[in-house]
């Protein structure tokens, strides 16, 4: 099955700086890569996603890039704000089944 | 009901007891999933169902069972709870068939087995 690795496990940034989280996946047939944000005690919420026919996608201060050849994808948050503090999960959807495999998560702390 | 609902919100359960976690969605989504979330391990798939009447095993299915009698409901049963099943359990659903479309998560059930 799909194996997703996520780095770093924790990330502390100064408010206004950028944050980058990187993920790799193992199944070359995977074709959908969502990112979820989970605030303390809450459910994971989809924040952005990218499909395998696109290399980059941006939504205001967040962007995701995908390198299919290298089998890795990244989340970029620019101009970080305190409300960006949360756990972020990457995920990959396998080509033949419809199950998401998640990375272990990155705890992002934005220092004021 | 709006979206996906889980019950109970939290539960303390004696080891050896049987417990069913409930999950109901009103979005007519075909696929439903159960994940457990443990610190440092992310979200791990327990069982899934791509459509009513079918179920499959995820990466950590032992000690759990599911059923999918209809589109809306996907209960998760612990036949005989053990302390290692202490976790936060999330139910999720996805509407798109094929390889696209994000999950909608329920609000979770925090289960403590003592």
PDB file of C-alpha atoms in Angstrom:
ATOM      1  CA  UNK A   1       0.000   0.000   0.000  1.00  0.00           C
ATOM      2  CA  UNK A   2       0.880   3.671  -0.024  1.00  0.00           C
ATOM      3  CA  UNK A   3       3.448   4.977   2.460  1.00  0.00           C
ATOM      4  CA  UNK A   4       3.607   8.696   3.170  1.00  0.00           C
ATOM      5  CA  UNK A   5       6.460  10.288   5.084  1.00  0.00           C
ATOM      6  CA  UNK A   6       6.273  13.846   6.402  1.00  0.00           C
ATOM      7  CA  UNK A   7       8.987  16.208   7.641  1.00  0.00           C
ATOM      8  CA  UNK A   8       9.608  17.951   9.892  1.00  0.00           C
ATOM      9  CA  UNK A   9       7.574  16.669  12.816  1.00  0.00           C
ATOM     10  CA  UNK A  10       7.693  20.085  14.494  1.00  0.00           C
ATOM     11  CA  UNK A  11       8.280  23.541  13.067  1.00  0.00           C
ATOM     12  CA  UNK A  12       8.560  26.841  14.898  1.00  0.00           C
ATOM     13  CA  UNK A  13       8.567  30.045  12.874  1.00  0.00           C
ATOM     14  CA  UNK A  14       8.490  33.750  13.624  1.00  0.00           C
ATOM     15  CA  UNK A  15       5.286  35.509  12.701  1.00  0.00           C
ATOM     16  CA  UNK A  16       5.566  36.813   9.160  1.00  0.00           C
ATOM     17  CA  UNK A  17       8.098  34.197   8.071  1.00  0.00           C
ATOM     18  CA  UNK A  18       7.375  31.269   5.761  1.00  0.00           C
ATOM     19  CA  UNK A  19       6.796  27.651   6.718  1.00  0.00           C
ATOM     20  CA  UNK A  20       7.484  24.672   4.485  1.00  0.00           C
ATOM     21  CA  UNK A  21       6.403  21.084   5.113  1.00  0.00           C
ATOM     22  CA  UNK A  22       7.579  18.262   2.872  1.00  0.00           C
ATOM     23  CA  UNK A  23       6.084  14.849   2.146  1.00  0.00           C
ATOM     24  CA  UNK A  24       7.133  11.872   0.084  1.00  0.00           C
ATOM     25  CA  UNK A  25       4.985   9.004  -1.134  1.00  0.00           C
ATOM     26  CA  UNK A  26       5.750   5.534  -2.403  1.00  0.00           C
ATOM     27  CA  UNK A  27       2.982   4.604  -4.848  1.00  0.00           C
ATOM     28  CA  UNK A  28       3.702   6.092  -8.262  1.00  0.00           C
ATOM     29  CA  UNK A  29       0.028   5.588  -9.165  1.00  0.00           C
ATOM     30  CA  UNK A  30      -1.141   8.014  -6.465  1.00  0.00           C
ATOM     31  CA  UNK A  31      -2.980  10.872  -8.089  1.00  0.00           C
ATOM     32  CA  UNK A  32      -4.458  13.110  -5.413  1.00  0.00           C
ATOM     33  CA  UNK A  33      -2.653  14.912  -2.582  1.00  0.00           C
ATOM     34  CA  UNK A  34      -4.641  16.868   0.014  1.00  0.00           C
ATOM     35  CA  UNK A  35      -3.378  18.804   3.016  1.00  0.00           C
ATOM     36  CA  UNK A  36      -5.293  19.004   6.266  1.00  0.00           C
ATOM     37  CA  UNK A  37      -5.046  21.405   9.165  1.00  0.00           C
ATOM     38  CA  UNK A  38      -6.036  20.250  12.624  1.00  0.00           C
ATOM     39  CA  UNK A  39      -6.384  22.675  15.490  1.00  0.00           C
ATOM     40  CA  UNK A  40      -6.190  21.416  19.047  1.00  0.00           C
ATOM     41  CA  UNK A  41      -9.221  19.293  19.899  1.00  0.00           C
ATOM     42  CA  UNK A  42     -10.787  19.750  16.475  1.00  0.00           C
ATOM     43  CA  UNK A  43     -11.279  17.606  13.426  1.00  0.00           C
ATOM     44  CA  UNK A  44      -8.883  17.721  10.438  1.00  0.00           C
ATOM     45  CA  UNK A  45      -9.988  20.263   7.856  1.00  0.00           C
ATOM     46  CA  UNK A  46      -9.002  20.250   4.194  1.00  0.00           C
ATOM     47  CA  UNK A  47      -7.040  23.396   3.369  1.00  0.00           C
ATOM     48  CA  UNK A  48      -5.689  22.724  -0.101  1.00  0.00           C
ATOM     49  CA  UNK A  49      -5.238  19.838  -2.487  1.00  0.00           C
ATOM     50  CA  UNK A  50      -3.457  19.070  -5.736  1.00  0.00           C
ATOM     51  CA  UNK A  51      -4.004  16.506  -8.429  1.00  0.00           C
ATOM     52  CA  UNK A  52      -1.317  14.678 -10.333  1.00  0.00           C
ATOM     53  CA  UNK A  53      -1.830  16.625 -13.543  1.00  0.00           C
ATOM     54  CA  UNK A  54      -0.894  19.898 -11.826  1.00  0.00           C
ATOM     55  CA  UNK A  55       2.533  20.967 -10.563  1.00  0.00           C
ATOM     56  CA  UNK A  56       1.549  23.828  -8.300  1.00  0.00           C
ATOM     57  CA  UNK A  57      -1.562  25.306  -6.757  1.00  0.00           C
ATOM     58  CA  UNK A  58      -1.965  28.450  -4.689  1.00  0.00           C
ATOM     59  CA  UNK A  59      -4.711  29.774  -2.460  1.00  0.00           C
ATOM     60  CA  UNK A  60      -3.920  33.108  -0.838  1.00  0.00           C
ATOM     61  CA  UNK A  61      -1.066  32.486   1.612  1.00  0.00           C
ATOM     62  CA  UNK A  62      -0.830  28.742   1.100  1.00  0.00           C
ATOM     63  CA  UNK A  63       0.558  26.848  -1.861  1.00  0.00           C
ATOM     64  CA  UNK A  64       1.291  23.262  -2.668  1.00  0.00           C
ATOM     65  CA  UNK A  65       3.836  21.919  -5.136  1.00  0.00           C
ATOM     66  CA  UNK A  66       4.046  18.404  -6.569  1.00  0.00           C
ATOM     67  CA  UNK A  67       6.998  16.637  -8.153  1.00  0.00           C
ATOM     68  CA  UNK A  68       5.685  13.365  -9.562  1.00  0.00           C
ATOM     69  CA  UNK A  69       9.062  12.198 -10.786  1.00  0.00           C
ATOM     70  CA  UNK A  70      10.586  12.472  -7.337  1.00  0.00           C
ATOM     71  CA  UNK A  71       7.316  11.482  -5.638  1.00  0.00           C
ATOM     72  CA  UNK A  72       7.254  14.371  -3.252  1.00  0.00           C
ATOM     73  CA  UNK A  73       4.969  17.299  -2.531  1.00  0.00           C
ATOM     74  CA  UNK A  74       5.234  20.285  -0.249  1.00  0.00           C
ATOM     75  CA  UNK A  75       3.060  22.801   1.573  1.00  0.00           C
ATOM     76  CA  UNK A  76       4.197  26.418   1.714  1.00  0.00           C
ATOM     77  CA  UNK A  77       2.665  28.955   4.074  1.00  0.00           C
ATOM     78  CA  UNK A  78       3.783  32.539   3.568  1.00  0.00           C
ATOM     79  CA  UNK A  79       3.428  35.499   5.942  1.00  0.00           C
ATOM     80  CA  UNK A  80       2.581  33.191   8.816  1.00  0.00           C
ATOM     81  CA  UNK A  81       0.148  34.357  11.467  1.00  0.00           C
ATOM     82  CA  UNK A  82      -0.597  33.029  14.972  1.00  0.00           C
ATOM     83  CA  UNK A  83      -3.789  31.378  13.690  1.00  0.00           C
ATOM     84  CA  UNK A  84      -1.643  29.204  11.424  1.00  0.00           C
ATOM     85  CA  UNK A  85      -0.453  27.357  14.534  1.00  0.00           C
ATOM     86  CA  UNK A  86      -1.835  23.816  14.221  1.00  0.00           C
ATOM     87  CA  UNK A  87      -0.950  20.289  13.173  1.00  0.00           C
ATOM     88  CA  UNK A  88      -0.746  19.822   9.417  1.00  0.00           C
ATOM     89  CA  UNK A  89      -1.145  16.477   7.685  1.00  0.00           C
ATOM     90  CA  UNK A  90      -0.298  15.562   4.147  1.00  0.00           C
ATOM     91  CA  UNK A  91      -1.994  12.626   2.453  1.00  0.00           C
ATOM     92  CA  UNK A  92      -1.922  10.668  -0.771  1.00  0.00           C
ATOM     93  CA  UNK A  93      -4.701   8.794  -2.547  1.00  0.00           C
ATOM     94  CA  UNK A  94      -3.644   5.566  -4.219  1.00  0.00           C
ATOM     95  CA  UNK A  95      -4.275   4.945  -7.870  1.00  0.00           C
ATOM     96  CA  UNK A  96      -6.365   1.795  -7.581  1.00  0.00           C
ATOM     97  CA  UNK A  97      -8.234   2.378  -4.365  1.00  0.00           C
ATOM     98  CA  UNK A  98      -9.896   5.321  -2.741  1.00  0.00           C
ATOM     99  CA  UNK A  99      -8.179   5.350   0.613  1.00  0.00           C
ATOM    100  CA  UNK A 100      -6.070   8.226   1.827  1.00  0.00           C
ATOM    101  CA  UNK A 101      -2.765   7.458   3.501  1.00  0.00           C
ATOM    102  CA  UNK A 102      -1.623  10.182   5.886  1.00  0.00           C
ATOM    103  CA  UNK A 103       1.736  11.458   6.963  1.00  0.00           C
ATOM    104  CA  UNK A 104       2.467  11.537  10.695  1.00  0.00           C
ATOM    105  CA  UNK A 105       1.811  15.269  10.925  1.00  0.00           C
ATOM    106  CA  UNK A 106       3.771  18.470  11.505  1.00  0.00           C
ATOM    107  CA  UNK A 107       3.109  20.642  14.536  1.00  0.00           C
ATOM    108  CA  UNK A 108       3.547  24.247  13.435  1.00  0.00           C
ATOM    109  CA  UNK A 109       3.995  26.958  16.042  1.00  0.00           C
ATOM    110  CA  UNK A 110       3.992  30.596  14.956  1.00  0.00           C
ATOM    111  CA  UNK A 111       5.784  32.820  17.464  1.00  0.00           C
ATOM    112  CA  UNK A 112       4.418  36.318  17.873  1.00  0.00           C
TER     113      UNK A 112
ATOM    114  CA  UNK B   1     -27.871  16.428  10.900  1.00  0.00           C
ATOM    115  CA  UNK B   2     -25.523  18.421   8.756  1.00  0.00           C
ATOM    116  CA  UNK B   3     -22.491  16.689   7.324  1.00  0.00           C
ATOM    117  CA  UNK B   4     -21.071  13.818   9.324  1.00  0.00           C
ATOM    118  CA  UNK B   5     -21.905  13.082  12.947  1.00  0.00           C
ATOM    119  CA  UNK B   6     -20.117  10.866  15.434  1.00  0.00           C
ATOM    120  CA  UNK B   7     -21.318   9.623  18.802  1.00  0.00           C
ATOM    121  CA  UNK B   8     -20.392   9.538  21.564  1.00  0.00           C
ATOM    122  CA  UNK B   9     -18.052  12.528  21.820  1.00  0.00           C
ATOM    123  CA  UNK B  10     -16.044  10.763  24.492  1.00  0.00           C
ATOM    124  CA  UNK B  11     -16.215   7.545  26.457  1.00  0.00           C
ATOM    125  CA  UNK B  12     -14.386   5.816  29.260  1.00  0.00           C
ATOM    126  CA  UNK B  13     -14.662   2.074  28.830  1.00  0.00           C
ATOM    127  CA  UNK B  14     -13.633  -0.837  31.006  1.00  0.00           C
ATOM    128  CA  UNK B  15     -11.289  -3.315  29.364  1.00  0.00           C
ATOM    129  CA  UNK B  16     -13.120  -6.336  28.003  1.00  0.00           C
ATOM    130  CA  UNK B  17     -16.337  -4.441  27.323  1.00  0.00           C
ATOM    131  CA  UNK B  18     -17.956  -4.182  23.926  1.00  0.00           C
ATOM    132  CA  UNK B  19     -18.423  -0.734  22.399  1.00  0.00           C
ATOM    133  CA  UNK B  20     -19.891   0.629  19.176  1.00  0.00           C
ATOM    134  CA  UNK B  21     -18.890   4.020  17.873  1.00  0.00           C
ATOM    135  CA  UNK B  22     -21.537   5.551  15.668  1.00  0.00           C
ATOM    136  CA  UNK B  23     -21.057   7.503  12.471  1.00  0.00           C
ATOM    137  CA  UNK B  24     -23.807   8.967  10.296  1.00  0.00           C
ATOM    138  CA  UNK B  25     -23.582  11.212   7.260  1.00  0.00           C
ATOM    139  CA  UNK B  26     -26.334  12.942   5.318  1.00  0.00           C
ATOM    140  CA  UNK B  27     -24.317  13.881   2.239  1.00  0.00           C
ATOM    141  CA  UNK B  28     -25.070  10.637   0.351  1.00  0.00           C
ATOM    142  CA  UNK B  29     -21.345   9.969   0.150  1.00  0.00           C
ATOM    143  CA  UNK B  30     -20.486   6.515  -1.156  1.00  0.00           C
ATOM    144  CA  UNK B  31     -17.215   5.990   0.681  1.00  0.00           C
ATOM    145  CA  UNK B  32     -16.741   6.032   4.452  1.00  0.00           C
ATOM    146  CA  UNK B  33     -13.701   5.446   6.638  1.00  0.00           C
ATOM    147  CA  UNK B  34     -12.643   4.958  10.221  1.00  0.00           C
ATOM    148  CA  UNK B  35      -9.283   6.293  11.391  1.00  0.00           C
ATOM    149  CA  UNK B  36      -7.607   6.335  14.758  1.00  0.00           C
ATOM    150  CA  UNK B  37      -5.321   9.169  15.729  1.00  0.00           C
ATOM    151  CA  UNK B  38      -2.465   8.672  18.143  1.00  0.00           C
ATOM    152  CA  UNK B  39       0.223  11.191  19.011  1.00  0.00           C
ATOM    153  CA  UNK B  40       3.172  10.949  16.659  1.00  0.00           C
ATOM    154  CA  UNK B  41       1.484   8.381  14.441  1.00  0.00           C
ATOM    155  CA  UNK B  42      -0.922  10.541  12.509  1.00  0.00           C
ATOM    156  CA  UNK B  43      -4.165   9.081  11.208  1.00  0.00           C
ATOM    157  CA  UNK B  44      -4.201   5.356  10.626  1.00  0.00           C
ATOM    158  CA  UNK B  45      -6.954   3.633   8.677  1.00  0.00           C
ATOM    159  CA  UNK B  46      -8.877   0.949  10.556  1.00  0.00           C
ATOM    160  CA  UNK B  47     -11.633  -0.053   8.113  1.00  0.00           C
ATOM    161  CA  UNK B  48     -13.297   1.445   5.099  1.00  0.00           C
ATOM    162  CA  UNK B  49     -16.335   1.023   2.874  1.00  0.00           C
ATOM    163  CA  UNK B  50     -16.389   2.160  -0.742  1.00  0.00           C
ATOM    164  CA  UNK B  51     -20.141   1.685  -1.019  1.00  0.00           C
ATOM    165  CA  UNK B  52     -23.070   0.338   0.970  1.00  0.00           C
ATOM    166  CA  UNK B  53     -22.817  -3.411   1.454  1.00  0.00           C
ATOM    167  CA  UNK B  54     -19.027  -3.584   1.136  1.00  0.00           C
ATOM    168  CA  UNK B  55     -16.229  -3.141   3.669  1.00  0.00           C
ATOM    169  CA  UNK B  56     -12.482  -3.545   3.692  1.00  0.00           C
ATOM    170  CA  UNK B  57      -9.572  -3.643   6.123  1.00  0.00           C
ATOM    171  CA  UNK B  58      -7.180  -0.783   6.582  1.00  0.00           C
ATOM    172  CA  UNK B  59      -3.720  -0.875   8.113  1.00  0.00           C
ATOM    173  CA  UNK B  60      -4.799  -1.463  11.747  1.00  0.00           C
ATOM    174  CA  UNK B  61      -8.006  -3.557  11.635  1.00  0.00           C
ATOM    175  CA  UNK B  62      -7.338  -6.030  14.452  1.00  0.00           C
ATOM    176  CA  UNK B  63      -9.829  -5.808  17.301  1.00  0.00           C
ATOM    177  CA  UNK B  64     -12.323  -3.788  15.258  1.00  0.00           C
ATOM    178  CA  UNK B  65     -15.247  -4.618  12.995  1.00  0.00           C
ATOM    179  CA  UNK B  66     -17.551  -2.540  10.826  1.00  0.00           C
ATOM    180  CA  UNK B  67     -20.764  -2.879   8.881  1.00  0.00           C
ATOM    181  CA  UNK B  68     -22.348  -0.823   6.110  1.00  0.00           C
ATOM    182  CA  UNK B  69     -25.991  -1.746   5.853  1.00  0.00           C
ATOM    183  CA  UNK B  70     -26.922   1.534   4.170  1.00  0.00           C
ATOM    184  CA  UNK B  71     -25.289   4.627   2.679  1.00  0.00           C
ATOM    185  CA  UNK B  72     -25.620   6.837   5.744  1.00  0.00           C
ATOM    186  CA  UNK B  73     -24.332   4.729   8.641  1.00  0.00           C
ATOM    187  CA  UNK B  74     -20.937   3.181   9.293  1.00  0.00           C
ATOM    188  CA  UNK B  75     -20.596   1.933  12.899  1.00  0.00           C
ATOM    189  CA  UNK B  76     -17.289   0.748  14.331  1.00  0.00           C
ATOM    190  CA  UNK B  77     -17.380  -2.009  16.965  1.00  0.00           C
ATOM    191  CA  UNK B  78     -14.755  -2.978  19.489  1.00  0.00           C
ATOM    192  CA  UNK B  79     -15.715  -6.511  20.489  1.00  0.00           C
ATOM    193  CA  UNK B  80     -13.565  -6.630  23.613  1.00  0.00           C
ATOM    194  CA  UNK B  81     -11.772  -3.385  24.334  1.00  0.00           C
ATOM    195  CA  UNK B  82      -8.114  -3.284  25.366  1.00  0.00           C
ATOM    196  CA  UNK B  83      -6.085  -0.339  26.718  1.00  0.00           C
ATOM    197  CA  UNK B  84      -4.114  -0.059  23.453  1.00  0.00           C
ATOM    198  CA  UNK B  85      -7.355   0.979  21.783  1.00  0.00           C
ATOM    199  CA  UNK B  86      -7.320   4.204  23.756  1.00  0.00           C
ATOM    200  CA  UNK B  87      -7.292   6.800  21.008  1.00  0.00           C
ATOM    201  CA  UNK B  88      -9.247   9.454  19.184  1.00  0.00           C
ATOM    202  CA  UNK B  89     -11.394   7.926  16.470  1.00  0.00           C
ATOM    203  CA  UNK B  90     -12.424   9.848  13.388  1.00  0.00           C
ATOM    204  CA  UNK B  91     -15.026   8.822  10.896  1.00  0.00           C
ATOM    205  CA  UNK B  92     -14.783  10.327   7.411  1.00  0.00           C
ATOM    206  CA  UNK B  93     -16.668  10.213   4.151  1.00  0.00           C
ATOM    207  CA  UNK B  94     -15.911  11.057   0.555  1.00  0.00           C
ATOM    208  CA  UNK B  95     -18.388  11.643  -2.198  1.00  0.00           C
ATOM    209  CA  UNK B  96     -16.380  11.398  -5.396  1.00  0.00           C
ATOM    210  CA  UNK B  97     -15.894   8.032  -6.947  1.00  0.00           C
ATOM    211  CA  UNK B  98     -12.533   7.564  -8.534  1.00  0.00           C
ATOM    212  CA  UNK B  99      -9.300   9.163  -7.462  1.00  0.00           C
ATOM    213  CA  UNK B 100     -10.263  12.660  -6.454  1.00  0.00           C
ATOM    214  CA  UNK B 101     -12.151  14.490  -3.783  1.00  0.00           C
ATOM    215  CA  UNK B 102     -11.206  15.222  -0.221  1.00  0.00           C
ATOM    216  CA  UNK B 103     -12.570  13.662   2.916  1.00  0.00           C
ATOM    217  CA  UNK B 104     -15.053  15.225   5.286  1.00  0.00           C
ATOM    218  CA  UNK B 105     -14.272  14.292   8.868  1.00  0.00           C
ATOM    219  CA  UNK B 106     -16.558  13.891  11.824  1.00  0.00           C
ATOM    220  CA  UNK B 107     -15.730  15.651  15.073  1.00  0.00           C
ATOM    221  CA  UNK B 108     -14.165  12.557  16.591  1.00  0.00           C
ATOM    222  CA  UNK B 109     -14.719  10.220  19.537  1.00  0.00           C
ATOM    223  CA  UNK B 110     -12.179  10.231  22.350  1.00  0.00           C
ATOM    224  CA  UNK B 111     -12.082   6.713  23.784  1.00  0.00           C
ATOM    225  CA  UNK B 112     -10.235   5.744  26.933  1.00  0.00           C
ATOM    226  CA  UNK B 113      -9.994   2.061  27.805  1.00  0.00           C
ATOM    227  CA  UNK B 114      -9.095   1.410  31.434  1.00  0.00           C
TER     228      UNK B 114
END
